[in-house]
PDB file of C-alpha atoms in Angstrom:
ATOM      1  CA  GLY A   1     151.641  11.677  19.172  1.00 55.00           C
ATOM      2  CA  LEU A   2     150.713  10.835  22.714  1.00 61.00           C
ATOM      3  CA  VAL A   3     147.335  10.021  21.846  1.00 65.00           C
ATOM      4  CA  ALA A   4     148.271   7.504  19.329  1.00 63.00           C
ATOM      5  CA  GLU A   5     150.800   5.860  21.479  1.00 60.00           C
ATOM      6  CA  VAL A   6     147.945   5.267  24.133  1.00 60.00           C
ATOM      7  CA  GLN A   7     145.495   4.065  21.266  1.00 61.00           C
ATOM      8  CA  GLN A   8     148.395   1.576  20.491  1.00 60.00           C
ATOM      9  CA  LEU A   9     148.888   0.371  23.974  1.00 61.00           C
ATOM     10  CA  LEU A  10     145.311  -0.096  24.601  1.00 57.00           C
ATOM     11  CA  ARG A  11     145.064  -2.426  21.369  1.00 56.00           C
ATOM     12  CA  GLU A  12     148.016  -4.307  22.564  1.00 55.00           C
ATOM     13  CA  ALA A  13     146.709  -5.104  25.975  1.00 55.00           C
ATOM     14  CA  HIS A  14     145.353  -8.549  25.978  1.00 49.00           C
ATOM     15  CA  ASP A  15     144.359  -9.622  29.542  1.00 51.00           C
ATOM     16  CA  PRO A  16     141.081  -7.664  30.387  1.00 52.00           C
ATOM     17  CA  GLU A  17     141.856  -7.164  34.075  1.00 54.00           C
ATOM     18  CA  LEU A  18     145.483  -6.012  33.442  1.00 47.00           C
ATOM     19  CA  SER A  19     144.250  -3.678  30.780  1.00 70.00           C
ATOM     20  CA  ARG A  20     141.621  -2.146  33.125  1.00 74.00           C
ATOM     21  CA  GLU A  21     144.284  -1.506  35.661  1.00 77.00           C
ATOM     22  CA  MET A  22     146.654  -0.171  33.000  1.00 80.00           C
ATOM     23  CA  ARG A  23     144.030   2.113  31.899  1.00 81.00           C
ATOM     24  CA  SER A  24     143.194   3.448  35.362  1.00 86.00           C
ATOM     25  CA  ASP A  25     146.828   3.958  36.111  1.00 87.00           C
ATOM     26  CA  ALA A  26     147.300   5.832  32.950  1.00 87.00           C
ATOM     27  CA  LEU A  27     144.242   8.005  33.659  1.00 92.00           C
ATOM     28  CA  LEU A  28     145.896   9.307  36.876  1.00 93.00           C
ATOM     29  CA  SER A  29     149.088  10.059  34.889  1.00 90.00           C
ATOM     30  CA  ALA A  30     147.011  11.794  32.137  1.00 92.00           C
ATOM     31  CA  VAL A  31     145.094  13.901  34.659  1.00 95.00           C
ATOM     32  CA  SER A  32     148.251  14.796  36.651  1.00 93.00           C
ATOM     33  CA  ASN A  33     149.972  16.078  33.424  1.00 93.00           C
ATOM     34  CA  GLY A  34     146.847  17.844  32.033  1.00 94.00           C
ATOM     35  CA  HIS A  35     146.659  15.585  28.866  1.00 92.00           C
ATOM     36  CA  ILE A  36     142.967  16.150  28.410  1.00 94.00           C
ATOM     37  CA  GLU A  37     142.802  14.366  24.997  1.00 92.00           C
ATOM     38  CA  VAL A  38     144.430  11.257  26.618  1.00 91.00           C
ATOM     39  CA  VAL A  39     141.960  11.525  29.584  1.00 94.00           C
ATOM     40  CA  GLU A  40     139.137  11.569  26.972  1.00 93.00           C
ATOM     41  CA  LEU A  41     140.338   8.511  25.204  1.00 89.00           C
ATOM     42  CA  LEU A  42     140.932   6.567  28.400  1.00 89.00           C
ATOM     43  CA  LEU A  43     137.391   7.537  29.772  1.00 91.00           C
ATOM     44  CA  SER A  44     135.856   6.071  26.474  1.00 88.00           C
ATOM     45  CA  ALA A  45     137.860   3.036  26.834  1.00 84.00           C
ATOM     46  CA  GLY A  46     136.525   2.487  30.154  1.00 82.00           C
ATOM     47  CA  VAL A  47     138.444   2.949  33.502  1.00 88.00           C
ATOM     48  CA  ASP A  48     137.832   2.762  37.212  1.00 91.00           C
ATOM     49  CA  LEU A  49     137.206   6.269  38.143  1.00 94.00           C
ATOM     50  CA  GLU A  50     137.973   5.579  41.800  1.00 94.00           C
ATOM     51  CA  HIS A  51     141.248   3.980  41.174  1.00 93.00           C
ATOM     52  CA  ARG A  52     144.058   5.225  43.195  1.00 92.00           C
ATOM     53  CA  GLY A  53     147.182   3.294  42.096  1.00 77.00           C
ATOM     54  CA  ALA A  54     149.727   1.476  44.010  1.00 69.00           C
ATOM     55  CA  ASN A  55     151.321   4.442  45.870  1.00 69.00           C
ATOM     56  CA  MET A  56     148.534   7.272  45.482  1.00 73.00           C
ATOM     57  CA  GLN A  57     145.825   8.156  47.835  1.00 88.00           C
ATOM     58  CA  SER A  58     144.080  10.461  45.368  1.00 94.00           C
ATOM     59  CA  THR A  59     141.421   9.678  42.736  1.00 96.00           C
ATOM     60  CA  ALA A  60     141.604  11.251  39.314  1.00 96.00           C
ATOM     61  CA  LEU A  61     138.824  13.802  40.446  1.00 97.00           C
ATOM     62  CA  MET A  62     141.123  14.779  43.505  1.00 97.00           C
ATOM     63  CA  ILE A  63     144.232  15.211  41.245  1.00 96.00           C
ATOM     64  CA  ALA A  64     142.091  17.345  38.849  1.00 97.00           C
ATOM     65  CA  SER A  65     140.825  19.537  41.499  1.00 98.00           C
ATOM     66  CA  LEU A  66     144.231  20.064  42.985  1.00 96.00           C
ATOM     67  CA  GLN A  67     145.597  20.860  39.615  1.00 96.00           C
ATOM     68  CA  GLY A  68     142.767  23.466  38.825  1.00 97.00           C
ATOM     69  CA  SER A  69     141.642  21.719  35.658  1.00 96.00           C
ATOM     70  CA  VAL A  70     138.075  22.620  35.025  1.00 98.00           C
ATOM     71  CA  ALA A  71     137.697  20.963  31.795  1.00 97.00           C
ATOM     72  CA  ILE A  72     139.121  17.550  33.220  1.00 98.00           C
ATOM     73  CA  VAL A  73     136.928  17.914  36.365  1.00 98.00           C
ATOM     74  CA  GLN A  74     133.784  18.329  34.094  1.00 98.00           C
ATOM     75  CA  LEU A  75     134.834  15.445  32.129  1.00 97.00           C
ATOM     76  CA  LEU A  76     135.241  13.104  35.356  1.00 98.00           C
ATOM     77  CA  LEU A  77     132.091  14.476  36.799  1.00 98.00           C
ATOM     78  CA  ASP A  78     130.220  13.650  33.604  1.00 97.00           C
ATOM     79  CA  CYS A  79     131.337  10.172  33.713  1.00 96.00           C
ATOM     80  CA  GLY A  80     130.253   9.703  37.301  1.00 96.00           C
ATOM     81  CA  ALA A  81     133.282  10.291  39.418  1.00 97.00           C
ATOM     82  CA  ASP A  82     132.533  10.211  43.240  1.00 97.00           C
ATOM     83  CA  LEU A  83     132.392  13.717  44.799  1.00 95.00           C
ATOM     84  CA  GLN A  84     132.315  12.259  48.258  1.00 93.00           C
ATOM     85  CA  ALA A  85     135.530  10.098  48.017  1.00 95.00           C
ATOM     86  CA  THR A  86     138.150  10.923  50.680  1.00 94.00           C
ATOM     87  CA  ARG A  87     141.831  10.686  51.229  1.00 90.00           C
ATOM     88  CA  PHE A  88     143.841  11.243  54.381  1.00 85.00           C
ATOM     89  CA  PRO A  89     143.311  13.351  56.396  1.00 87.00           C
ATOM     90  CA  ASN A  90     139.402  13.529  55.386  1.00 87.00           C
ATOM     91  CA  GLN A  91     139.961  15.451  52.289  1.00 95.00           C
ATOM     92  CA  THR A  92     137.654  15.537  49.301  1.00 97.00           C
ATOM     93  CA  ALA A  93     137.863  17.127  45.961  1.00 98.00           C
ATOM     94  CA  MET A  94     136.119  20.028  47.375  1.00 98.00           C
ATOM     95  CA  THR A  95     138.368  20.667  50.340  1.00 98.00           C
ATOM     96  CA  ILE A  96     141.417  20.194  48.116  1.00 98.00           C
ATOM     97  CA  ALA A  97     140.064  22.678  45.701  1.00 98.00           C
ATOM     98  CA  ALA A  98     139.278  25.218  48.482  1.00 98.00           C
ATOM     99  CA  GLU A  99     142.845  24.950  50.077  1.00 97.00           C
ATOM    100  CA  LYS A 100     144.472  25.367  46.689  1.00 97.00           C
ATOM    101  CA  GLY A 101     142.324  28.324  45.790  1.00 98.00           C
ATOM    102  CA  ASN A 102     140.941  26.679  42.662  1.00 98.00           C
ATOM    103  CA  VAL A 103     137.777  28.817  42.724  1.00 98.00           C
ATOM    104  CA  GLU A 104     136.454  27.760  39.409  1.00 98.00           C
ATOM    105  CA  VAL A 105     136.888  24.140  40.059  1.00 98.00           C
ATOM    106  CA  LEU A 106     135.205  24.485  43.515  1.00 98.00           C
ATOM    107  CA  ASP A 107     132.363  26.469  42.015  1.00 98.00           C
ATOM    108  CA  LEU A 108     131.688  23.618  39.615  1.00 98.00           C
ATOM    109  CA  LEU A 109     132.092  20.895  42.290  1.00 98.00           C
ATOM    110  CA  LEU A 110     129.632  22.703  44.443  1.00 98.00           C
ATOM    111  CA  GLU A 111     127.091  23.198  41.531  1.00 97.00           C
ATOM    112  CA  ARG A 112     127.164  19.392  40.834  1.00 97.00           C
ATOM    113  CA  SER A 113     127.021  18.439  44.477  1.00 96.00           C
ATOM    114  CA  GLY A 114     123.912  20.383  45.013  1.00 95.00           C
ATOM    115  CA  LEU A 115     124.927  21.681  48.234  1.00 95.00           C
ATOM    116  CA  ASP A 116     122.744  24.607  49.513  1.00 95.00           C
ATOM    117  CA  TYR A 117     123.671  26.335  52.818  1.00 96.00           C
ATOM    118  CA  ASN A 118     120.356  27.925  52.995  1.00 95.00           C
ATOM    119  CA  ASN A 119     118.210  24.770  52.409  1.00 92.00           C
ATOM    120  CA  GLY A 120     120.761  22.214  53.411  1.00 87.00           C
ATOM    121  CA  THR A 121     121.058  19.759  56.267  1.00 94.00           C
ATOM    122  CA  GLU A 122     123.194  20.702  59.556  1.00 95.00           C
ATOM    123  CA  GLU A 123     125.676  18.289  58.035  1.00 94.00           C
ATOM    124  CA  ASN A 124     125.987  19.948  54.789  1.00 95.00           C
ATOM    125  CA  LYS A 125     126.123  23.408  56.467  1.00 96.00           C
ATOM    126  CA  SER A 126     128.959  22.061  58.616  1.00 96.00           C
ATOM    127  CA  PHE A 127     130.884  20.861  55.493  1.00 97.00           C
ATOM    128  CA  LEU A 128     130.478  24.164  53.725  1.00 98.00           C
ATOM    129  CA  GLU A 129     131.718  25.909  56.814  1.00 98.00           C
ATOM    130  CA  LEU A 130     134.762  23.617  56.619  1.00 97.00           C
ATOM    131  CA  LEU A 131     135.508  24.712  53.198  1.00 98.00           C
ATOM    132  CA  LEU A 132     135.420  28.373  54.399  1.00 98.00           C
ATOM    133  CA  ARG A 133     137.695  27.839  57.207  1.00 98.00           C
ATOM    134  CA  ARG A 134     140.291  25.980  55.138  1.00 97.00           C
ATOM    135  CA  ALA A 135     140.093  28.664  52.499  1.00 98.00           C
ATOM    136  CA  ALA A 136     140.640  31.422  55.148  1.00 98.00           C
ATOM    137  CA  TYR A 137     143.578  29.467  56.588  1.00 97.00           C
ATOM    138  CA  TYR A 138     145.369  29.305  53.366  1.00 97.00           C
ATOM    139  CA  GLY A 139     144.541  32.874  52.443  1.00 97.00           C
ATOM    140  CA  ARG A 140     142.310  31.947  49.445  1.00 97.00           C
ATOM    141  CA  VAL A 141     140.509  35.260  49.171  1.00 97.00           C
ATOM    142  CA  GLU A 142     138.433  34.339  46.053  1.00 98.00           C
ATOM    143  CA  VAL A 143     137.290  31.016  47.497  1.00 98.00           C
ATOM    144  CA  VAL A 144     136.007  33.017  50.643  1.00 98.00           C
ATOM    145  CA  ARG A 145     134.383  35.311  48.425  1.00 98.00           C
ATOM    146  CA  LEU A 146     132.667  32.490  46.505  1.00 98.00           C
ATOM    147  CA  LEU A 147     131.485  30.812  49.710  1.00 98.00           C
ATOM    148  CA  ALA A 148     130.182  34.061  51.273  1.00 98.00           C
ATOM    149  CA  ALA A 149     128.305  34.781  47.971  1.00 98.00           C
ATOM    150  CA  ARG A 150     126.683  31.182  48.529  1.00 97.00           C
ATOM    151  CA  SER A 151     125.497  32.440  51.842  1.00 97.00           C
ATOM    152  CA  VAL A 152     127.829  30.405  53.991  1.00 98.00           C
ATOM    153  CA  ALA A 153     127.760  31.843  57.544  1.00 98.00           C
ATOM    154  CA  LEU A 154     131.093  33.687  58.204  1.00 98.00           C
ATOM    155  CA  ASP A 155     130.500  33.939  61.973  1.00 97.00           C
ATOM    156  CA  ARG A 156     129.671  30.361  62.985  1.00 97.00           C
ATOM    157  CA  PRO A 157     132.393  28.920  64.982  1.00 97.00           C
ATOM    158  CA  ASP A 158     133.638  25.158  64.809  1.00 97.00           C
ATOM    159  CA  LEU A 159     133.787  22.958  67.891  1.00 96.00           C
ATOM    160  CA  LYS A 160     136.590  24.722  69.242  1.00 96.00           C
ATOM    161  CA  GLY A 161     135.009  27.947  69.058  1.00 98.00           C
ATOM    162  CA  LEU A 162     137.036  29.260  66.062  1.00 98.00           C
ATOM    163  CA  THR A 163     135.558  31.384  63.371  1.00 98.00           C
ATOM    164  CA  ALA A 164     136.814  31.653  59.687  1.00 98.00           C
ATOM    165  CA  LEU A 165     138.467  34.791  61.032  1.00 98.00           C
ATOM    166  CA  THR A 166     140.435  32.952  63.611  1.00 98.00           C
ATOM    167  CA  TRP A 167     141.495  30.461  61.180  1.00 98.00           C
ATOM    168  CA  ALA A 168     142.748  33.214  58.884  1.00 97.00           C
ATOM    169  CA  ALA A 169     144.502  34.731  62.008  1.00 97.00           C
ATOM    170  CA  MET A 170     146.488  31.367  62.358  1.00 95.00           C
ATOM    171  CA  GLY A 171     147.024  30.808  58.468  1.00 94.00           C
ATOM    172  CA  VAL A 172     149.190  31.357  55.837  1.00 92.00           C
ATOM    173  CA  ASN A 173     149.461  34.849  53.996  1.00 86.00           C
ATOM    174  CA  ALA A 174     145.919  35.705  55.236  1.00 88.00           C
ATOM    175  CA  GLY A 175     146.109  39.501  55.709  1.00 95.00           C
ATOM    176  CA  GLU A 176     143.932  40.047  52.491  1.00 96.00           C
ATOM    177  CA  THR A 177     141.585  37.185  53.538  1.00 97.00           C
ATOM    178  CA  THR A 178     141.332  38.794  57.013  1.00 98.00           C
ATOM    179  CA  ALA A 179     140.463  42.143  55.613  1.00 98.00           C
ATOM    180  CA  LEU A 180     137.868  40.653  53.461  1.00 98.00           C
ATOM    181  CA  LEU A 181     136.239  38.707  56.303  1.00 98.00           C
ATOM    182  CA  LEU A 182     135.931  41.861  58.326  1.00 98.00           C
ATOM    183  CA  GLN A 183     134.532  43.810  55.414  1.00 98.00           C
ATOM    184  CA  LEU A 184     131.787  41.152  55.110  1.00 98.00           C
ATOM    185  CA  CYS A 185     131.201  40.372  58.853  1.00 97.00           C
ATOM    186  CA  PRO A 186     132.617  43.039  60.963  1.00 97.00           C
ATOM    187  CA  GLY A 187     130.849  41.751  63.948  1.00 97.00           C
ATOM    188  CA  VAL A 188     133.276  38.734  64.136  1.00 97.00           C
ATOM    189  CA  LEU A 189     136.290  41.011  65.248  1.00 98.00           C
ATOM    190  CA  GLU A 190     136.087  40.389  68.884  1.00 97.00           C
ATOM    191  CA  HIS A 191     134.582  36.818  68.880  1.00 97.00           C
ATOM    192  CA  MET A 192     136.299  34.877  71.611  1.00 97.00           C
ATOM    193  CA  SER A 193     137.168  30.992  71.072  1.00 97.00           C
ATOM    194  CA  HIS A 194     136.600  28.514  74.117  1.00 97.00           C
ATOM    195  CA  LEU A 195     140.000  29.634  75.360  1.00 97.00           C
ATOM    196  CA  GLY A 196     138.855  33.240  75.496  1.00 97.00           C
ATOM    197  CA  GLU A 197     140.989  34.320  72.387  1.00 97.00           C
ATOM    198  CA  THR A 198     140.181  36.573  69.908  1.00 98.00           C
ATOM    199  CA  ALA A 199     141.666  36.733  66.265  1.00 98.00           C
ATOM    200  CA  LEU A 200     144.121  39.192  67.512  1.00 97.00           C
ATOM    201  CA  ILE A 201     145.400  37.216  70.379  1.00 97.00           C
ATOM    202  CA  VAL A 202     145.714  34.260  68.025  1.00 96.00           C
ATOM    203  CA  ALA A 203     147.608  36.305  65.372  1.00 95.00           C
ATOM    204  CA  ALA A 204     149.797  37.751  68.002  1.00 94.00           C
ATOM    205  CA  ARG A 205     150.526  34.304  69.468  1.00 92.00           C
ATOM    206  CA  ASP A 206     151.617  33.235  65.934  1.00 91.00           C
ATOM    207  CA  TYR A 207     153.473  36.425  65.026  1.00 90.00           C
ATOM    208  CA  LYS A 208     151.315  36.897  62.007  1.00 93.00           C
ATOM    209  CA  VAL A 209     152.414  40.496  61.397  1.00 92.00           C
ATOM    210  CA  GLU A 210     150.157  41.378  58.433  1.00 94.00           C
ATOM    211  CA  VAL A 211     147.149  39.971  60.028  1.00 96.00           C
ATOM    212  CA  VAL A 212     147.751  41.774  63.363  1.00 95.00           C
ATOM    213  CA  ARG A 213     148.003  45.007  61.345  1.00 95.00           C
ATOM    214  CA  VAL A 214     144.704  44.386  59.498  1.00 97.00           C
ATOM    215  CA  LEU A 215     142.901  43.541  62.820  1.00 97.00           C
ATOM    216  CA  LEU A 216     144.290  46.569  64.457  1.00 96.00           C
ATOM    217  CA  GLN A 217     143.316  48.789  61.386  1.00 97.00           C
ATOM    218  CA  HIS A 218     139.859  47.482  61.956  1.00 97.00           C
ATOM    219  CA  GLY A 219     139.770  48.511  65.812  1.00 97.00           C
ATOM    220  CA  ALA A 220     140.641  45.135  67.409  1.00 97.00           C
ATOM    221  CA  PHE A 221     140.790  45.470  71.226  1.00 96.00           C
ATOM    222  CA  VAL A 222     144.319  45.274  72.232  1.00 94.00           C
ATOM    223  CA  ILE A 223     143.993  44.677  76.043  1.00 93.00           C
ATOM    224  CA  HIS A 224     141.475  41.904  75.895  1.00 95.00           C
ATOM    225  CA  GLN A 225     142.426  39.008  78.010  1.00 97.00           C
ATOM    226  CA  ASN A 226     141.913  35.388  77.380  1.00 97.00           C
ATOM    227  CA  ASN A 227     141.061  32.642  80.014  1.00 97.00           C
ATOM    228  CA  ASP A 228     144.543  32.753  81.380  1.00 95.00           C
ATOM    229  CA  GLY A 229     144.654  36.613  81.758  1.00 97.00           C
ATOM    230  CA  ASP A 230     146.948  36.868  78.564  1.00 96.00           C
ATOM    231  CA  THR A 231     146.504  39.787  76.051  1.00 96.00           C
ATOM    232  CA  ALA A 232     147.898  40.148  72.601  1.00 95.00           C
ATOM    233  CA  LEU A 233     150.939  42.045  73.844  1.00 92.00           C
ATOM    234  CA  HIS A 234     151.714  38.981  76.411  1.00 92.00           C
ATOM    235  CA  LYS A 235     151.422  36.687  73.364  1.00 91.00           C
ATOM    236  CA  VAL A 236     154.027  38.710  71.483  1.00 89.00           C
ATOM    237  CA  CYS A 237     156.409  38.612  74.420  1.00 88.00           C
ATOM    238  CA  GLN A 238     155.859  35.062  74.876  1.00 85.00           C
ATOM    239  CA  TYR A 239     156.714  34.553  71.154  1.00 81.00           C
ATOM    240  CA  TYR A 240     160.091  36.323  71.557  1.00 74.00           C
ATOM    241  CA  TRP A 241     160.868  34.377  74.656  1.00 76.00           C
ATOM    242  CA  ARG A 242     160.261  30.918  72.961  1.00 73.00           C
ATOM    243  CA  ASN A 243     162.337  32.073  69.934  1.00 73.00           C
ATOM    244  CA  ARG A 244     164.834  34.191  71.830  1.00 56.00           C
ATOM    245  CA  THR A 245     167.887  32.454  70.291  1.00 47.00           C
ATOM    246  CA  LEU A 246     166.487  33.337  66.687  1.00 43.00           C
ATOM    247  CA  VAL A 247     165.970  36.777  67.934  1.00 39.00           C
ATOM    248  CA  ILE A 248     169.353  37.267  69.233  1.00 37.00           C
ATOM    249  CA  GLN A 249     170.946  35.797  66.135  1.00 34.00           C
TER     250      GLN A 249
END
């Protein structure tokens, strides 16, 4: 089978440097395709765990986190894969898992990282809050639930004054995530960004109908004005004006 073929190739590789590069490329391929037995074989043969290949930005750990393979992530971590390695735009294995909603992988990565919101540095807290905001944006309900269970603050804003709820309001299929955030932290409903925008204004601006509905059900203040004097109703009208050709069609 495939394992036997890889074993044969490893035996036939004579140049040590070429052999190492070949094994590292093969590792990326095996991880991408979920071939755990081949991954185990290559790890035992010796590979560069941080190898990215000629046309790839991702390490094996990043690929496994993207795929949601807990077993392969565990293998790579046991062999010393770097949790802090980044790819453009400043993504790590943990941000990738959070964005994809691979909650079991993220839980494992967090456990191995030792990150603790309650006893961590300000830098560590900011990183965990970043994971929360990215999960909220992509509508990853179970990731939000996991991070909340790990005591990550749901109401702390980023540098633009945007909370996880605001990110959900801007995000993708985030109605359920919006409802969860409001259930866990109702006080964030009327939080305003530095532009004076609540989650309702942001959701109305981007015409996120499901999120608007959830926010209204929780009592969002419809006539709140941002710094420019616009309400959620103004934002809906502006949306239609910007997209009037599509609306007419």
